[in-house]
Amino acid sequence: MKKLINSPEDVVREELEGIQLAHGDRLRVSFDPFYIVRKDAPVKGKVGLLSGGGSGHEPMHGGFVGAGMLDAACPGHVFTSPTPDQMFEAGKAINGGAGVLQIVKNYTGDVMNFDLAAEMLHEEGIDVATVLTDDDVAVKDSLYTAGRRGVGLTVLMEKLLGAAAQKGMPLSEMKALGDQIRASGRSMGMALTPCTVPHLGKPSFELGENEMEVGIGIHGEPGRHRVPVASADEITEMLMEPILSDLPFHRGEQIILFVNGMGGTPLIELYIVYRKAAQIAEKHGLKISRNLIGSYITSLEMAGASITALRADDALLALWDAPVNTPALRWGV
Amino acid sequence: MKKLINSPEDVVREELEGIQLAHGDRLRVSFDPFYIVRKDAPVKGKVGLLSGGGSGHEPMHGGFVGAGMLDAACPGHVFTSPTPDQMFEAGKAINGGAGVLQIVKNYTGDVMNFDLAAEMLHEEGIDVATVLTDDDVAVKDSLYTAGRRGVGLTVLMEKLLGAAAQKGMPLSEMKALGDQIRASGRSMGMALTPCTVPHLGKPSFELGENEMEVGIGIHGEPGRHRVPVASADEITEMLMEPILSDLPFHRGEQIILFVNGMGGTPLIELYIVYRKAAQIAEKHGLKISRNLIGSYITSLEMAGASITALRADDALLALWDAPVNTPALRWGV
Amino acid sequence: MDQLTLAQARSWIDATASVIAENAPHLSELDQAIGDGDHGANMTRGFTAVVKKLTDGAKTDDLGGLFKLVGMTLLSSVGGASGPLYGGFFLDLGKQCAGKQTLDAQALTAVLESGLNDIKRRGKAEIGDKTMVDALTPAIEAMKAASHDVTSATRAAAETARDAATKTAPLLARKGRASYLGERSIGHEDPGANSMALLLGALAGVCHE
Amino acid sequence: MDQLTLAQARSWIDATASVIAENAPHLSELDQAIGDGDHGANMTRGFTAVVKKLTDGAKTDDLGGLFKLVGMTLLSSVGGASGPLYGGFFLDLGKQCAGKQTLDAQALTAVLESGLNDIKRRGKAEIGDKTMVDALTPAIEAMKAASHDVTSATRAAAETARDAATKTAPLLARKGRASYLGERSIGHEDPGANSMALLLGALAGVCHE
Ligand SMILES: Nc1ncnc2c1ncn2[C@@H]1O[C@H](COP(=O)(O)OP(=O)(O)O)[C@@H](O)[C@H]1O
Ligand SMILES: Nc1ncnc2c1ncn2[C@@H]1O[C@H](COP(=O)(O)OP(=O)(O)O)[C@@H](O)[C@H]1O
Ligand SMILES: [Mg+2]
Ligand SMILES: [Mg+2]
Ligand SMILES: [Mg+2]
Ligand SMILES: [Mg+2]
C-alpha cells in the first residue's frame, strides 16, 4: 500500500487538521466529535443543511461545506458511516431556528445512524427532515436488497438543496424538493482498479490486467459484473444505457450531466467519457443544460468513472446556477 | 495499461471534443491546429495570454482558459510540446492589439517551439513577449543542464498574469511581473507510482512496492532520488526544506502555498500533506496568505504530490483574489 | 452456575473486546469479500472505547448501567451498520436490566431475545437474510432448549451461533452492503454473524469459569 | 556515385520514414530510460506527415524545395525538442540547396555541416552533451575524411554515426530532458543520437543502390 499518510488511524483526523489549516477562514472543524461546519453557522432563519458519510469520498462531503451548499458535514472513518453523536452536535451547531435537513446516502449504516441522530435532534426540539439519495441503477432487484445505493446524485442534491436553503426555502418544501430530485436522477459507475482502505492495507478486490468491474458503488466494494476491459466509448455506453432507460428519461427533456472520476482517473479521460456521454444523450433527444466534470465523489485512489443524469426544469437550473462558495465547488461568488 | 480511452492516437482529439461539448458556451476549440481559446477572443486592448505544453497535465493548460486567466492554450500530444503553428494560430486569434504574452515551461522542446512561434507572430506584426517558469528545485547544477523545469508555479503564474491582463496591464509590465513571479516561486514533487503514456502502454519507470521517486518532473520522467517509501510528514519535509532554503524564503514573508496532486492521488491525502506543509511554513516564520489544494498540474494517473511556494506581496494577493472564470479554477464570478 | 453477576458481565465485555481485537483481521477479511472491509476495525474501535471508559472508572452500579454504557459507547464510536445495531442491542439490554445485579438463565435468554428484536426492528432483517440475526436467532432458541443453568445455556448459545455463522456462507444476502452483490454474495460467511458468534463465545467463556 | 540526385533525396526521405517507423519502439524505449518516452512516436508522426504530403503530390522542384517541405512539416507535426531541431535542420538544408538538383560529396558534406550548426545554435548543445549532435558531428568529420564519392562518404557517415550513437551511453547528459537525471543518465544511449544515425543510415542506403 502506497499512500501519502502517516498512519491509518490518523488519516481522518489529520485530513481534518489540513482542512482547518487551509480553510479556517470560512470553515470550522470540530475534533470531538468530528464535523466540519460553516464558520458563520448557524445562519438565522435558514434551514441548516447537514450531510455526512464515510471518509474516502473527498471532496464529498467536507469540501461542499459553505455558503450555498452544506452547513455541516460529518466524516466517518474511511468507508464507515459516521456516528449519531456527530450529526447531533453538527445539527445543533447549524440550527438557525428553521430546522435541519439531513441528506443521507442510502446505505444501511448511514440510514440507521442518521435516523438515530434525527431522533436525538428531535428530542432537542429541533425540526428535522431527511432526504435519501438512492440513484445507483447498478443495484438490481432493489426490493430484495438494502435498496439502491446513493452515489453521484448526492453531489447534485447538495448543491441544489444548498441553493434552496440559501434562498430561504422552508424545511417542508426543501424535503419535497429533495424527494423530487431523488426521483429524477440516476447514476452508474465502473472501476478499472480497486482501491485500498488504509487500515486494511490491501486492495478491496482483485482485478486482472484485462478486467474491469461494472456497477461498483463508492466503497471499494466489487460491482455486479466483471467484464473484459473495453474502450471508453463502450464503457460509456454500458453506463449510459441503464441510466437513461431506468428512470426513464424522455426525448426533449433537459438534464444536468455529471461525469465523475473515482479518484485515480485523470481529467483527460473524464473528458473522453463526457464526449461519448454527451453524444449518447443527444441521440436520445436529451438536452444537456448543465454539466459537471471532475472527481467529486470518489473511492480513494480507485481508477474509474461514474455518470449521473438528473432531469432538470428551469427552477432546478436556477438553483444550479445560484452562487456557491465551498472549497470544492465554487461559482457566482 | 488500463485507461478510459479509445485509442492512443485519439486521446488528445477526443479530449478536445469533450471540452468543446462541455464548455462550448465559453470556449472554442480549434482542431486544425489544436488549440483552445476564449469564445470572446480577441479581447480588444487586452494583452492576450497564451500558454501550452504537452497533454497529460490536465486541467493545465486547457482548463485554465477563460476570463481572468489564459486567452488560449495549445495542447501537444501526451507529454510532447506542441508545435509552433499551434501557438502561431492561437496567438493570432487572441491578439486584441495589445500583444501576446507566452507563458512557457522551461523544457528544451517547449522553449524552442514557443521561440519559433514568437518569431512567426513577430513577423506577423504582433508584439510578443515570453515568460519562462523554471521553479523545480529538484534540478540541481542547473547551469549544466537544460535548466530547472517549469512545474507547479506555472499554474499560479497563469492565474496571476491572467488577472493582470484582465486589468489592462500593458505587455512590457506583464513581462516584468512574470519575471518577478518566476524569481519568487519554487516547487518540488515526488511520485509513489509511475504513469503510463497511452502510446507506450507501459509505465514510465519501475518502482518497487517500497520505493518512491523524489524530485520528479511532470512528464513521467524518473526523479533524482529513489528512496524507501516514507510517511506523509517525512515526504512533506523532503519537499518543503529544499523549496524554502533554495529561494530562500525569509521569516515574516507572505506566501501562496500550493499542494498539488499528480493525478492519481486522492484529495484526502493532499490535505494531510498540506497540514504538514503549513506547519513547516509556520515553523519558518512564513505566513500562508493564500492556498490552493488539488490536482491542477498532473502527470496522467501518477500517484504523488508536488508543493509550490510563492512569495507574495499585497499586489500579488490582489491579483490572486481577482475574479477568474475557467473550467478548472473559478472564483469571484 | 445459576446467575450471571455484574462482575461476570463486566468480564464478558472485556473478553469480547479481546476476542474481537484478536479476530479483527478475519472479520475485516470476511467484510472485504462481500462488504467494504471495515467490520473488524469498526468493532475493535467500539469495544476498545468501551473498555477504556470502564478502565477509566465509569460508574456502573448494575447490569442496566453497564449495558447502557456499552450501548452508548458503541453507538458513538463504531459507525457503519454494526454501530447502531450492536449499540441499540446493548441499549436494549440496558433497559431490560435496569436495577438488576444478576440474571438467571431464563432472564438472560429473555433479555437477549429482546435485544435481538431491537436489531430486527432497526435493521428490518429476517432470518436467512445473511446478517448477525442469523447467528443470534438460533443461539437464543438453543438457550431456551438448554438446561436451566447459565453455564450450559450460554455454551449452547455459543456453539449454535458459531455453527450458524458458518452456515451463512451459502445464503444470498438481502440486507446490508452484501446485498448489492446479489449472487456473488453466496459462498462467503457474513461478518456480523461472525462477530455475534464471538460475542456469545466470550459470554460462554466467562460463564464457564 | 558522384552526385546525390533529387530522386535519391526523395528516396532518402521515404527510407528514413520507414526505418524510423520500424525503430520507433526502440527509440521510445531509449527515451523512456532517460527522457519521457515519446521520441519514437514524435519522429514517426513527423515523417509519416512528410511522406503523406509528398505522396499527396506536394510540388518540390529542387532539393531546396524538398528539404524545405520536410523541415516545415516536421516543425508542425513533431513537437518536443526534436521537432524544432530536425525541422530547423531540414529548413537549413533547404536554404543551402535552393535551386539545386544535385549535390556532390563535398557539397553534401557542407550542407549537412550547416544543418549541424543550425542544430547547435538552436539547442546550444556541444559535442559530449549526449544529444543528436554527438552522432552528427563525427559523421561529418568522417565524410570529410572519406574518398570524394557520395557512396563512400555517406557510408562513412552512417557507420560513424551508428558507432557514435552507441558511444553516447557512458556520457552524462547536459542538454534536453535527460540532463535532469544527472548521474542517472549514464549508461543509456541517447535517443536523438540514434534517430540521427537512422537518418544517416537511410541516406547511405539510397546512395549505395
Ligand atoms: N439490516 C441489517 N440487519 C441486521 N444486520 C445487518 C444489517 N445490515 C448489516 N448488518 C450486519 O452488519 C454487518 C456489517 O457491519 P459493518 O461492516 O461494521 O458495517 P457496514 O456494512 O456499514 O460497513 C453485516 O455483516 C451484517 O451482519
Ligand atoms: N538542446 C539540445 N540540443 C540538441 N539535441 C537535443 C537537445 N535537447 C534534446 N535533444 C535531442 O532530442 C532528443 C529527444 O527528443 P524528443 O524525445 O523527441 O523530445 P522531448 O525531449 O521534448 O521529449 C534527445 O535524445 C536529444 O538527442
Ligand atoms: Mg462500512
Ligand atoms: Mg516529449
Ligand atoms: Mg463493513
Ligand atoms: Mg522525449
GROMACS .gro file of N, CA and C in nm, chain B residues 257-317:
model
  183
  590LEU      N    1   0.068   2.907  -0.088
  590LEU     CA    2   0.115   2.768  -0.077
  590LEU      C    3   0.022   2.679  -0.160
  591PHE      N    4   0.082   2.602  -0.247
  591PHE     CA    5   0.005   2.521  -0.344
  591PHE      C    6   0.046   2.376  -0.327
  592VAL      N    7  -0.047   2.294  -0.282
  592VAL     CA    8  -0.023   2.149  -0.272
  592VAL      C    9  -0.098   2.082  -0.386
  593ASN      N   10  -0.023   2.019  -0.472
  593ASN     CA   11  -0.077   1.968  -0.598
  593ASN      C   12  -0.072   1.816  -0.605
  594GLY      N   13  -0.177   1.755  -0.653
  594GLY     CA   14  -0.177   1.611  -0.675
  594GLY      C   15  -0.131   1.579  -0.816
  595MET      N   16  -0.063   1.466  -0.832
  595MET     CA   17  -0.007   1.431  -0.963
  595MET      C   18  -0.109   1.361  -1.053
  596GLY      N   19  -0.229   1.339  -1.007
  596GLY     CA   20  -0.334   1.283  -1.092
  596GLY      C   21  -0.402   1.162  -1.032
  597GLY      N   22  -0.324   1.077  -0.964
  597GLY     CA   23  -0.381   0.955  -0.908
  597GLY      C   24  -0.388   0.958  -0.756
  598THR      N   25  -0.360   1.073  -0.697
  598THR     CA   26  -0.361   1.083  -0.551
  598THR      C   27  -0.490   1.148  -0.504
  599PRO      N   28  -0.561   1.082  -0.412
  599PRO     CA   29  -0.688   1.139  -0.368
  599PRO      C   30  -0.669   1.263  -0.281
  600LEU      N   31  -0.770   1.347  -0.284
  600LEU     CA   32  -0.769   1.475  -0.213
  600LEU      C   33  -0.742   1.457  -0.064
  601ILE      N   34  -0.793   1.350  -0.005
  601ILE     CA   35  -0.776   1.329   0.138
  601ILE      C   36  -0.628   1.329   0.173
  602GLU      N   37  -0.545   1.273   0.084
  602GLU     CA   38  -0.401   1.269   0.110
  602GLU      C   39  -0.337   1.407   0.092
  603LEU      N   40  -0.390   1.484  -0.003
  603LEU     CA   41  -0.333   1.617  -0.025
  603LEU      C   42  -0.354   1.706   0.098
  604TYR      N   43  -0.467   1.688   0.165
  604TYR     CA   44  -0.489   1.768   0.286
  604TYR      C   45  -0.395   1.725   0.399
  605ILE      N   46  -0.359   1.598   0.401
  605ILE     CA   47  -0.262   1.551   0.501
  605ILE      C   48  -0.125   1.612   0.472
  606VAL      N   49  -0.091   1.623   0.344
  606VAL     CA   50   0.035   1.688   0.306
  606VAL      C   51   0.028   1.838   0.337
  607TYR      N   52  -0.086   1.900   0.305
  607TYR     CA   53  -0.099   2.044   0.331
  607TYR      C   54  -0.080   2.075   0.479
  608ARG      N   55  -0.139   1.989   0.563
  608ARG     CA   56  -0.128   2.006   0.708
  608ARG      C   57   0.017   2.021   0.750
  609LYS      N   58   0.101   1.927   0.705
  609LYS     CA   59   0.242   1.930   0.745
  609LYS      C   60   0.314   2.048   0.680
  610ALA      N   61   0.281   2.073   0.554
  610ALA     CA   62   0.347   2.184   0.483
  610ALA      C   63   0.318   2.316   0.554
  611ALA      N   64   0.195   2.332   0.599
  611ALA     CA   65   0.158   2.455   0.669
  611ALA      C   66   0.232   2.464   0.802
  612GLN      N   67   0.246   2.352   0.870
  612GLN     CA   68   0.320   2.352   0.997
  612GLN      C   69   0.467   2.389   0.973
  613ILE      N   70   0.525   2.337   0.867
  613ILE     CA   71   0.665   2.368   0.837
  613ILE      C   72   0.679   2.516   0.800
  614ALA      N   73   0.586   2.565   0.720
  614ALA     CA   74   0.592   2.707   0.681
  614ALA      C   75   0.585   2.794   0.806
  615GLU      N   76   0.497   2.758   0.897
  615GLU     CA   77   0.482   2.837   1.018
  615GLU      C   78   0.612   2.834   1.099
  616LYS      N   79   0.670   2.715   1.110
  616LYS     CA   80   0.796   2.699   1.183
  616LYS      C   81   0.904   2.791   1.125
  617HIS      N   82   0.897   2.813   0.995
  617HIS     CA   83   0.995   2.901   0.930
  617HIS      C   84   0.953   3.047   0.935
  618GLY      N   85   0.845   3.076   1.005
  618GLY     CA   86   0.804   3.215   1.020
  618GLY      C   87   0.735   3.271   0.898
  619LEU      N   88   0.684   3.183   0.812
  619LEU     CA   89   0.615   3.231   0.692
  619LEU      C   90   0.465   3.238   0.718
  620LYS      N   91   0.402   3.336   0.657
  620LYS     CA   92   0.258   3.350   0.670
  620LYS      C   93   0.194   3.302   0.539
  621ILE      N   94   0.110   3.197   0.550
  621ILE     CA   95   0.040   3.149   0.430
  621ILE      C   96  -0.081   3.238   0.408
  622SER      N   97  -0.071   3.326   0.311
  622SER     CA   98  -0.181   3.421   0.288
  622SER      C   99  -0.290   3.363   0.199
  623ARG      N  100  -0.251   3.275   0.110
  623ARG     CA  101  -0.350   3.207   0.025
  623ARG      C  102  -0.301   3.065   0.001
  624ASN      N  103  -0.395   2.977  -0.036
  624ASN     CA  104  -0.352   2.842  -0.068
  624ASN      C  105  -0.434   2.785  -0.182
  625LEU      N  106  -0.381   2.679  -0.238
  625LEU     CA  107  -0.452   2.606  -0.343
  625LEU      C  108  -0.419   2.459  -0.322
  626ILE      N  109  -0.522   2.375  -0.318
  626ILE     CA  110  -0.502   2.233  -0.289
  626ILE      C  111  -0.585   2.153  -0.388
  627GLY      N  112  -0.519   2.071  -0.466
  627GLY     CA  113  -0.592   1.990  -0.563
  627GLY      C  114  -0.500   1.945  -0.675
  628SER      N  115  -0.554   1.870  -0.769
  628SER     CA  116  -0.474   1.818  -0.880
  628SER      C  117  -0.489   1.912  -0.999
  629TYR      N  118  -0.396   2.006  -1.013
  629TYR     CA  119  -0.406   2.108  -1.116
  629TYR      C  120  -0.301   2.095  -1.225
  630ILE      N  121  -0.186   2.036  -1.190
  630ILE     CA  122  -0.081   2.014  -1.290
  630ILE      C  123  -0.033   1.872  -1.266
  631THR      N  124  -0.076   1.783  -1.353
  631THR     CA  125  -0.068   1.640  -1.325
  631THR      C  126   0.023   1.567  -1.423
  632SER      N  127   0.050   1.443  -1.391
  632SER     CA  128   0.120   1.352  -1.481
  632SER      C  129   0.031   1.231  -1.502
  633LEU      N  130  -0.070   1.248  -1.585
  633LEU     CA  131  -0.166   1.141  -1.608
  633LEU      C  132  -0.215   1.085  -1.475
  634GLU      N  133  -0.204   0.952  -1.455
  634GLU     CA  134  -0.260   0.892  -1.334
  634GLU      C  135  -0.155   0.869  -1.226
  635MET      N  136  -0.041   0.934  -1.238
  635MET     CA  137   0.065   0.917  -1.138
  635MET      C  138   0.014   0.949  -0.998
  636ALA      N  139   0.051   0.864  -0.901
  636ALA     CA  140   0.022   0.896  -0.761
  636ALA      C  141   0.141   0.970  -0.704
  637GLY      N  142   0.114   1.081  -0.640
  637GLY     CA  143   0.222   1.161  -0.586
  637GLY      C  144   0.175   1.303  -0.567
  638ALA      N  145   0.264   1.388  -0.526
  638ALA     CA  146   0.226   1.526  -0.497
  638ALA      C  147   0.344   1.618  -0.523
  639SER      N  148   0.314   1.744  -0.544
  639SER     CA  149   0.418   1.845  -0.550
  639SER      C  150   0.373   1.964  -0.467
  640ILE      N  151   0.471   2.039  -0.424
  640ILE     CA  152   0.443   2.158  -0.343
  640ILE      C  153   0.508   2.277  -0.410
  641THR      N  154   0.436   2.387  -0.414
  641THR     CA  155   0.489   2.512  -0.468
  641THR      C  156   0.468   2.622  -0.364
  642ALA      N  157   0.573   2.699  -0.339
  642ALA     CA  158   0.560   2.817  -0.253
  642ALA      C  159   0.597   2.939  -0.335
  643LEU      N  160   0.514   3.041  -0.326
  643LEU     CA  161   0.539   3.165  -0.399
  643LEU      C  162   0.534   3.282  -0.302
  644ARG      N  163   0.643   3.356  -0.297
  644ARG     CA  164   0.649   3.477  -0.215
  644ARG      C  165   0.549   3.577  -0.272
  645ALA      N  166   0.469   3.636  -0.186
  645ALA     CA  167   0.362   3.722  -0.236
  645ALA      C  168   0.353   3.851  -0.156
  646ASP      N  169   0.337   3.963  -0.228
  646ASP     CA  170   0.307   4.088  -0.159
  646ASP      C  171   0.159   4.119  -0.180
  647ASP      N  172   0.115   4.231  -0.127
  647ASP     CA  173  -0.029   4.260  -0.134
  647ASP      C  174  -0.077   4.277  -0.278
  648ALA      N  175   0.010   4.330  -0.362
  648ALA     CA  176  -0.030   4.347  -0.502
  648ALA      C  177  -0.056   4.211  -0.568
  649LEU      N  178   0.031   4.117  -0.539
  649LEU     CA  179   0.014   3.983  -0.594
  649LEU      C  180  -0.112   3.917  -0.538
  650LEU      N  181  -0.135   3.937  -0.409
  650LEU     CA  182  -0.254   3.877  -0.347
  650LEU      C  183  -0.381   3.935  -0.409
   0.00000   0.00000   0.00000
